PDB file of C-alpha atoms in Angstrom:
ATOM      1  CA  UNK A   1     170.378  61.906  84.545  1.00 89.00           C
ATOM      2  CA  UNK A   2     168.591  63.863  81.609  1.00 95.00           C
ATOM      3  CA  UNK A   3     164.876  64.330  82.568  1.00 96.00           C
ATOM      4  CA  UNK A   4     162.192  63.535  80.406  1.00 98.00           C
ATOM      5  CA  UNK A   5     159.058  66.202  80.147  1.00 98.00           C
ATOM      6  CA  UNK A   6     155.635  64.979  78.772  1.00 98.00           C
ATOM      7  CA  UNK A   7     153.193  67.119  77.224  1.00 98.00           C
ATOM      8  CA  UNK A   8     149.478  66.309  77.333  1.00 97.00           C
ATOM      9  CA  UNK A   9     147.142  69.288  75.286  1.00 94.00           C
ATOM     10  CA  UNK A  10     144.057  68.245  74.373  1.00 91.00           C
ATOM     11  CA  UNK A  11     142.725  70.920  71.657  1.00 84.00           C
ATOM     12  CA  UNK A  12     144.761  71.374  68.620  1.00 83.00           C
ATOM     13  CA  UNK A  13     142.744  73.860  66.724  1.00 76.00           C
ATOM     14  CA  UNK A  14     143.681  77.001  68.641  1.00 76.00           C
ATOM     15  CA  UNK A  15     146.616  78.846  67.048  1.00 80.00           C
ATOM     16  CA  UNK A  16     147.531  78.803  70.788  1.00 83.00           C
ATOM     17  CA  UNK A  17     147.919  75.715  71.406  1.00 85.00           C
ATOM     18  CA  UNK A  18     149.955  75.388  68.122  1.00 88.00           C
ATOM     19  CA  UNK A  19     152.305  77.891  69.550  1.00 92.00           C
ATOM     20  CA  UNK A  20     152.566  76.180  72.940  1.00 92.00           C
ATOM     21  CA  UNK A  21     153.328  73.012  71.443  1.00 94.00           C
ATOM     22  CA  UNK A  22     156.051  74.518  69.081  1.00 95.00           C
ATOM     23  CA  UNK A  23     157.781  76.787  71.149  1.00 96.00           C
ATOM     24  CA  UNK A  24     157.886  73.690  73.858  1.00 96.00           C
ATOM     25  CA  UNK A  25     159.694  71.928  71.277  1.00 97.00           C
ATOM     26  CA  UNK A  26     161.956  74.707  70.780  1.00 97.00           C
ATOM     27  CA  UNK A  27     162.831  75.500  74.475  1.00 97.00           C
ATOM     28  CA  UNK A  28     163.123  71.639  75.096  1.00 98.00           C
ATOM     29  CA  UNK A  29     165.832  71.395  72.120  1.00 98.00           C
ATOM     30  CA  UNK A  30     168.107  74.038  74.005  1.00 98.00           C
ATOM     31  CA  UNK A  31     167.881  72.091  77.159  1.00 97.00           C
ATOM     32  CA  UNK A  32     168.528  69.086  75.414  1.00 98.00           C
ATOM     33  CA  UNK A  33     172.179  70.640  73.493  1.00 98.00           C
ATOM     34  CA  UNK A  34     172.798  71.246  77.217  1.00 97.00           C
ATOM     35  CA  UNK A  35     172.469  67.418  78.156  1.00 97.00           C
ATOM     36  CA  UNK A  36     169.513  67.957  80.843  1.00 98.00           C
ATOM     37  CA  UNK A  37     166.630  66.965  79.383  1.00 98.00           C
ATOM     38  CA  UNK A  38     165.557  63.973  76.231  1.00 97.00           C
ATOM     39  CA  UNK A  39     163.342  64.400  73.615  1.00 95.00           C
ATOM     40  CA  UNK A  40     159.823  65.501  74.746  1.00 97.00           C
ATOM     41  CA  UNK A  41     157.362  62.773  74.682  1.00 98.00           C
ATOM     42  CA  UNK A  42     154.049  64.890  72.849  1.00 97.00           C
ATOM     43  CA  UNK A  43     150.536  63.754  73.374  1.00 96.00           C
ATOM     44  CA  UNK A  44     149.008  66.363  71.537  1.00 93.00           C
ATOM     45  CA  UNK A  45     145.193  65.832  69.554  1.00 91.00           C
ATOM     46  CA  UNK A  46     141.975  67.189  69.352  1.00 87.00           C
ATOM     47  CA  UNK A  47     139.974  64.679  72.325  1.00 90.00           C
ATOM     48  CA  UNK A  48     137.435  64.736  74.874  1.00 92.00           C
ATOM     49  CA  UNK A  49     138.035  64.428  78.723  1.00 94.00           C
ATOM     50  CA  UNK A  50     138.403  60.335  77.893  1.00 96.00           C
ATOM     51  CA  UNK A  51     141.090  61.043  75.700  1.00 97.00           C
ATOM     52  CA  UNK A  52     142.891  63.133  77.605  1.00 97.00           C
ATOM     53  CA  UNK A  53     142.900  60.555  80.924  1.00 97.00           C
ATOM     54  CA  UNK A  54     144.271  57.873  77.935  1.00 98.00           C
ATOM     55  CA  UNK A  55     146.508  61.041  77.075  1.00 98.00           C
ATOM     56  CA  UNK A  56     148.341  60.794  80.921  1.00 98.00           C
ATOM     57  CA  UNK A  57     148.318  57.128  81.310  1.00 98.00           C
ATOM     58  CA  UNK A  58     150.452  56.985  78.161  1.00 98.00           C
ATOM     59  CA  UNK A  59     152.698  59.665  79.195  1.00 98.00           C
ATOM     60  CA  UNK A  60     152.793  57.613  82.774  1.00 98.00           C
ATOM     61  CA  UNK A  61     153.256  54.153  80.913  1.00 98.00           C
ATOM     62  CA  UNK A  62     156.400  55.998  79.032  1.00 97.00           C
ATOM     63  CA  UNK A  63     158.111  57.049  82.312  1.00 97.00           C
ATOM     64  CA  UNK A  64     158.223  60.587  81.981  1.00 98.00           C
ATOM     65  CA  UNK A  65     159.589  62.583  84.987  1.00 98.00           C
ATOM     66  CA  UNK A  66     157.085  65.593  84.493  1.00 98.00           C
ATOM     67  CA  UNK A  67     153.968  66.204  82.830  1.00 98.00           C
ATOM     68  CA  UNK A  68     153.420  69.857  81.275  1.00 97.00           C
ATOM     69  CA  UNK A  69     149.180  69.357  81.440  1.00 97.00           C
ATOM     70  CA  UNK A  70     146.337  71.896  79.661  1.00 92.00           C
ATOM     71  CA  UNK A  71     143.915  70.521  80.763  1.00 91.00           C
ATOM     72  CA  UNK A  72     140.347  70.307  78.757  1.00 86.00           C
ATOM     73  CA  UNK A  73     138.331  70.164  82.141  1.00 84.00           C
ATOM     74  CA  UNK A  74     138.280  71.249  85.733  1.00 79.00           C
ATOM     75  CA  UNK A  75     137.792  68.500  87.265  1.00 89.00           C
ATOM     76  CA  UNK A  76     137.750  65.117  84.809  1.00 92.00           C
ATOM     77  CA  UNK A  77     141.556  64.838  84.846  1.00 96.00           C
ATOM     78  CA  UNK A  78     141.632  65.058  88.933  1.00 96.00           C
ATOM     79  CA  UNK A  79     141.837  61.614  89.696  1.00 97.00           C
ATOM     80  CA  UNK A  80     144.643  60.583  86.939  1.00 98.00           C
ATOM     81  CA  UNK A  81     146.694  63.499  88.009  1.00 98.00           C
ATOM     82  CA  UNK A  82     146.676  62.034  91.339  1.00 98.00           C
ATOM     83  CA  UNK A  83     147.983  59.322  90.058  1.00 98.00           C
ATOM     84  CA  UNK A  84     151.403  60.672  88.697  1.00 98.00           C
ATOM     85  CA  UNK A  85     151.958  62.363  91.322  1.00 98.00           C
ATOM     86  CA  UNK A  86     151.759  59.749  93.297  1.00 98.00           C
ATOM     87  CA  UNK A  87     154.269  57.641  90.839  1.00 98.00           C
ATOM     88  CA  UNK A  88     157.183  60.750  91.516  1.00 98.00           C
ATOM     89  CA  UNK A  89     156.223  62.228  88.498  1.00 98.00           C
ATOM     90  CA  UNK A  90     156.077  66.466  88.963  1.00 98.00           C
ATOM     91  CA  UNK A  91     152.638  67.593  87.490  1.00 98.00           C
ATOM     92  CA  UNK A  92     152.397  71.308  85.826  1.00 98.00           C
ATOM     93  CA  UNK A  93     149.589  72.353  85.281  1.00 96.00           C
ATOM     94  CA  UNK A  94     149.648  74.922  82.379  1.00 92.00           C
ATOM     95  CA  UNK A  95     147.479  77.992  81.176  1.00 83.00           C
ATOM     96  CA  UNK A  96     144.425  76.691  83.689  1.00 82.00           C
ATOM     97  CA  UNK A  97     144.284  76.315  87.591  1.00 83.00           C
ATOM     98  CA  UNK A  98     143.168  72.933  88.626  1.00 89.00           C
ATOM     99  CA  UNK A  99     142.413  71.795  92.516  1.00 91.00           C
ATOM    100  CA  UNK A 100     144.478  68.910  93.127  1.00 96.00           C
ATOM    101  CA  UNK A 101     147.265  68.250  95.508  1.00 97.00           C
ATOM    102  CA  UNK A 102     150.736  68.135  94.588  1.00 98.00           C
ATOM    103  CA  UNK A 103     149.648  69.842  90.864  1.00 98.00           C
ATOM    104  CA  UNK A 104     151.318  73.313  90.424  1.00 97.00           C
ATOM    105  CA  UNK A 105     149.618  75.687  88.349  1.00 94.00           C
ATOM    106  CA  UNK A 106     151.265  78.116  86.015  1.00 93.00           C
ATOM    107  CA  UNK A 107     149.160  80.559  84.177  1.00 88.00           C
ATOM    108  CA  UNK A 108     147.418  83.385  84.452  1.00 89.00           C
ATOM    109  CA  UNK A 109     144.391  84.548  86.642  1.00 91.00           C
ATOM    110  CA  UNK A 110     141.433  84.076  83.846  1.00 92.00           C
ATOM    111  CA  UNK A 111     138.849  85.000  85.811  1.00 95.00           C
ATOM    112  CA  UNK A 112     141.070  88.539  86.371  1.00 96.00           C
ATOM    113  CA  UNK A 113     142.241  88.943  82.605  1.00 94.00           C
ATOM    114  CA  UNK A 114     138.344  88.481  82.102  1.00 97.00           C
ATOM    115  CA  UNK A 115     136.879  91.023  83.825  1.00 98.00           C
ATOM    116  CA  UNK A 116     139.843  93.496  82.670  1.00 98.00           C
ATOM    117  CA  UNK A 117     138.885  93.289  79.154  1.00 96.00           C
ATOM    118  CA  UNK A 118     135.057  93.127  80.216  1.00 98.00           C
ATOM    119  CA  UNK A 119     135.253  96.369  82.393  1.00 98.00           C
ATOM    120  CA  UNK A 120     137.476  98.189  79.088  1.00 98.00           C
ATOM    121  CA  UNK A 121     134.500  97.418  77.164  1.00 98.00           C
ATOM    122  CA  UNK A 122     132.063  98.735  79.726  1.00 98.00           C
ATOM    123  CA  UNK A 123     133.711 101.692  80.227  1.00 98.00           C
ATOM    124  CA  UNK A 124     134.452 102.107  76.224  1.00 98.00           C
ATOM    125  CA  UNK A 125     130.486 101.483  75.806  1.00 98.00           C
ATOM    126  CA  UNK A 126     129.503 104.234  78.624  1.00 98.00           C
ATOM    127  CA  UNK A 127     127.991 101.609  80.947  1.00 98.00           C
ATOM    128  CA  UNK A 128     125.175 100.891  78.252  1.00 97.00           C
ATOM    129  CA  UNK A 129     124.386  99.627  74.955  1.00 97.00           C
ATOM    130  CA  UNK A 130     123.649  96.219  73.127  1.00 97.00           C
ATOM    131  CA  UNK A 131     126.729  92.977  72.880  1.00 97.00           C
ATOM    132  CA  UNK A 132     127.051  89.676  72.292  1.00 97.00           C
ATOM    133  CA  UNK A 133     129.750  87.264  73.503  1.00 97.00           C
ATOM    134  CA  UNK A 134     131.422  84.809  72.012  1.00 97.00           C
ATOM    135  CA  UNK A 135     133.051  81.999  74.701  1.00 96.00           C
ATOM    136  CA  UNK A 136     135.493  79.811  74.035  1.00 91.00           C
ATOM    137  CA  UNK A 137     134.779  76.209  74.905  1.00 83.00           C
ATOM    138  CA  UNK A 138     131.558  75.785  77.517  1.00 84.00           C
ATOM    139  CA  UNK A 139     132.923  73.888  80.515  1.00 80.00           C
ATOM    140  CA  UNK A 140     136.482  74.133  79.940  1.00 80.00           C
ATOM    141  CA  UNK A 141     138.763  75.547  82.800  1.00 80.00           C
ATOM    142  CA  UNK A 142     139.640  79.081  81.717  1.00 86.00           C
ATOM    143  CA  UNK A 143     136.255  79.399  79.618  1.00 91.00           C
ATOM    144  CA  UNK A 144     134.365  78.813  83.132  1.00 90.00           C
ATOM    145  CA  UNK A 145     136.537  81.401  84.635  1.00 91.00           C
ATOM    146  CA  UNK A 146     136.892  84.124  81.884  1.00 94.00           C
ATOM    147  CA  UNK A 147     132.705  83.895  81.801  1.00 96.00           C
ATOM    148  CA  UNK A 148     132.644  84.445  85.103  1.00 97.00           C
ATOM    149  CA  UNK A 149     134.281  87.269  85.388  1.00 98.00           C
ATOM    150  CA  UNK A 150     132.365  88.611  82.464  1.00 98.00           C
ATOM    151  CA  UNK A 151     129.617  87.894  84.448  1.00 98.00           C
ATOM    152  CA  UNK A 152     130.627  89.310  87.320  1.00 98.00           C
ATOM    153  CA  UNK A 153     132.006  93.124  85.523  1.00 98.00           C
ATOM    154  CA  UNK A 154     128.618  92.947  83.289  1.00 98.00           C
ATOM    155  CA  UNK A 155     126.158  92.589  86.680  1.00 98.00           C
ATOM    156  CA  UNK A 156     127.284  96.023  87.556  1.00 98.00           C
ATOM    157  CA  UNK A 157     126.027  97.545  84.079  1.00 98.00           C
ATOM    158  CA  UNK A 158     122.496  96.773  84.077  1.00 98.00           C
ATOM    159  CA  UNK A 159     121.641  98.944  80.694  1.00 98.00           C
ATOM    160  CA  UNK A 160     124.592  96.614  78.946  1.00 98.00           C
ATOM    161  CA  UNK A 161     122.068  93.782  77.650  1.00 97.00           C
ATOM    162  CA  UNK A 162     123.704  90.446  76.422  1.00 97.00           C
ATOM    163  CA  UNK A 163     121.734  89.915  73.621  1.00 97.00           C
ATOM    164  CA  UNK A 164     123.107  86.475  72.718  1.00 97.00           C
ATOM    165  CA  UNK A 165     125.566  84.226  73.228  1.00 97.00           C
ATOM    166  CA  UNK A 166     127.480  81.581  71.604  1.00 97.00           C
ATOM    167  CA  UNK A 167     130.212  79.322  71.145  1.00 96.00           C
ATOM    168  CA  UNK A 168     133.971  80.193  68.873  1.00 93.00           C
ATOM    169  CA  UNK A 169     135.735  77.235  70.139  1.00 88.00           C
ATOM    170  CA  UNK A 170     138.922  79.604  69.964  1.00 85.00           C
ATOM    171  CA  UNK A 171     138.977  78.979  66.524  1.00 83.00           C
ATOM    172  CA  UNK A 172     139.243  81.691  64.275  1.00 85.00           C
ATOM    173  CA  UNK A 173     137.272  80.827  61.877  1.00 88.00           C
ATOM    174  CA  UNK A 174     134.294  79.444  63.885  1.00 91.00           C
ATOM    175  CA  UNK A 175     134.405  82.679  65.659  1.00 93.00           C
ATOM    176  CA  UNK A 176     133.991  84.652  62.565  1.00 95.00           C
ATOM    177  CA  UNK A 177     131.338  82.742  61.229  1.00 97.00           C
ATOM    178  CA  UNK A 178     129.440  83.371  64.632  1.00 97.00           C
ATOM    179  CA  UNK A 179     129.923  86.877  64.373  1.00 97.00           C
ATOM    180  CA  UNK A 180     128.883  86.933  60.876  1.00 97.00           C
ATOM    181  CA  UNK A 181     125.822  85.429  62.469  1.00 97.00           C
ATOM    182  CA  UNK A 182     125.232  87.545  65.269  1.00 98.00           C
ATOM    183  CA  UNK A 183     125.822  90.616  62.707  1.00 97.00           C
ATOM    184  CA  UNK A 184     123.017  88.994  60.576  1.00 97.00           C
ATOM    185  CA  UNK A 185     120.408  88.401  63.739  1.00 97.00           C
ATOM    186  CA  UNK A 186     121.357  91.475  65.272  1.00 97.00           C
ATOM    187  CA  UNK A 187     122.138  94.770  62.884  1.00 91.00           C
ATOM    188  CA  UNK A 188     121.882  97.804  65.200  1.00 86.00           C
ATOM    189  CA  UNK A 189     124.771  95.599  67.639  1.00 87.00           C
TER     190      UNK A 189
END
């Protein structure tokens, strides 16, 4: 029987996630011309850990076989995942790790890809100097993890001062306008 793959992404306004969503679409097609899987079934909007939860139960209430998850938090999903995989219905977890049984998690490390870029700039800077850091969304998944491993690299450079942080909510835009900011509040960075 064809399979049917549900997508649940909770944060449109990434280029990103645009991508994800698109080249999903575009992978799925080919499977479909082969006969083995239907249409995907998308649930795909800018939403809060609520939405997301009403995100799963629809893809659950449409009897999809899988469900391709990003998930907006590390833990607010847990007990609705749970759920479908409970129903039979394979859970893949994409792009962030989560901790519940029977989810498998595809992505990369964060917390390692973090503290690569983290220790280039450390290294680039001489071990001291003045930065700020802009984070992507403040509690979710692979923002908790990336920051952390900032954290970690940046504990071993005590003459690198953090002289602010704030938020880009992996927009482009926002980001800009918080560097434009930061260059404003802080013109010897």
């Amino acid at each position: 029987e064809k399979f049917t793959i549900g997508i649940s992404n909770p944060f449109i306004s990434s280029e990103y996630r645009t991508q994800m969503i698109a080249e999903l679409i575009e992978t799925n097609a080919e499977y479909m011309a082969k006969g083995l899987t239907t249409e995907l079934v998308i649930e795909s909007a800018d939403t809060d850990v609520a939405g997301q939860i009403q995100q799963l139960q629809n893809l659950m209430a449409k009897n999809v076989d899988a469900i391709l998850v990003n998930p907006g938090d590390v833990n607010g999903l847990n007990a609705t995942l749970e759920e479908a995989v409970a129903k039979g219905i394979i859970v893949i977890s994409v792009d962030q790790e989560l901790d519940v049984p029977g989810v498998y998690n595809v992505g990369i490390d964060q917390k390692e890809w973090a503290k690569t870029s983290a220790q280039w700039l450390a290294d680039a800077m001489g071990g001291k100097g003045d930065i700020v850091t802009i984070e992507g969304f403040p509690g979710h998944p692979a923002n908790v993890a990336r920051m952390d491993g900032v954290a970690e690299v940046l504990a071993k450079y005590p003459d690198i001062k953090v002289l602010a942080t704030d938020t880009g909510k992996w927009d482009e835009a926002t980001g800009q306008q918080v560097m434009s900011n930061f260059l404003a509040a802080y013109p010897t960075l």
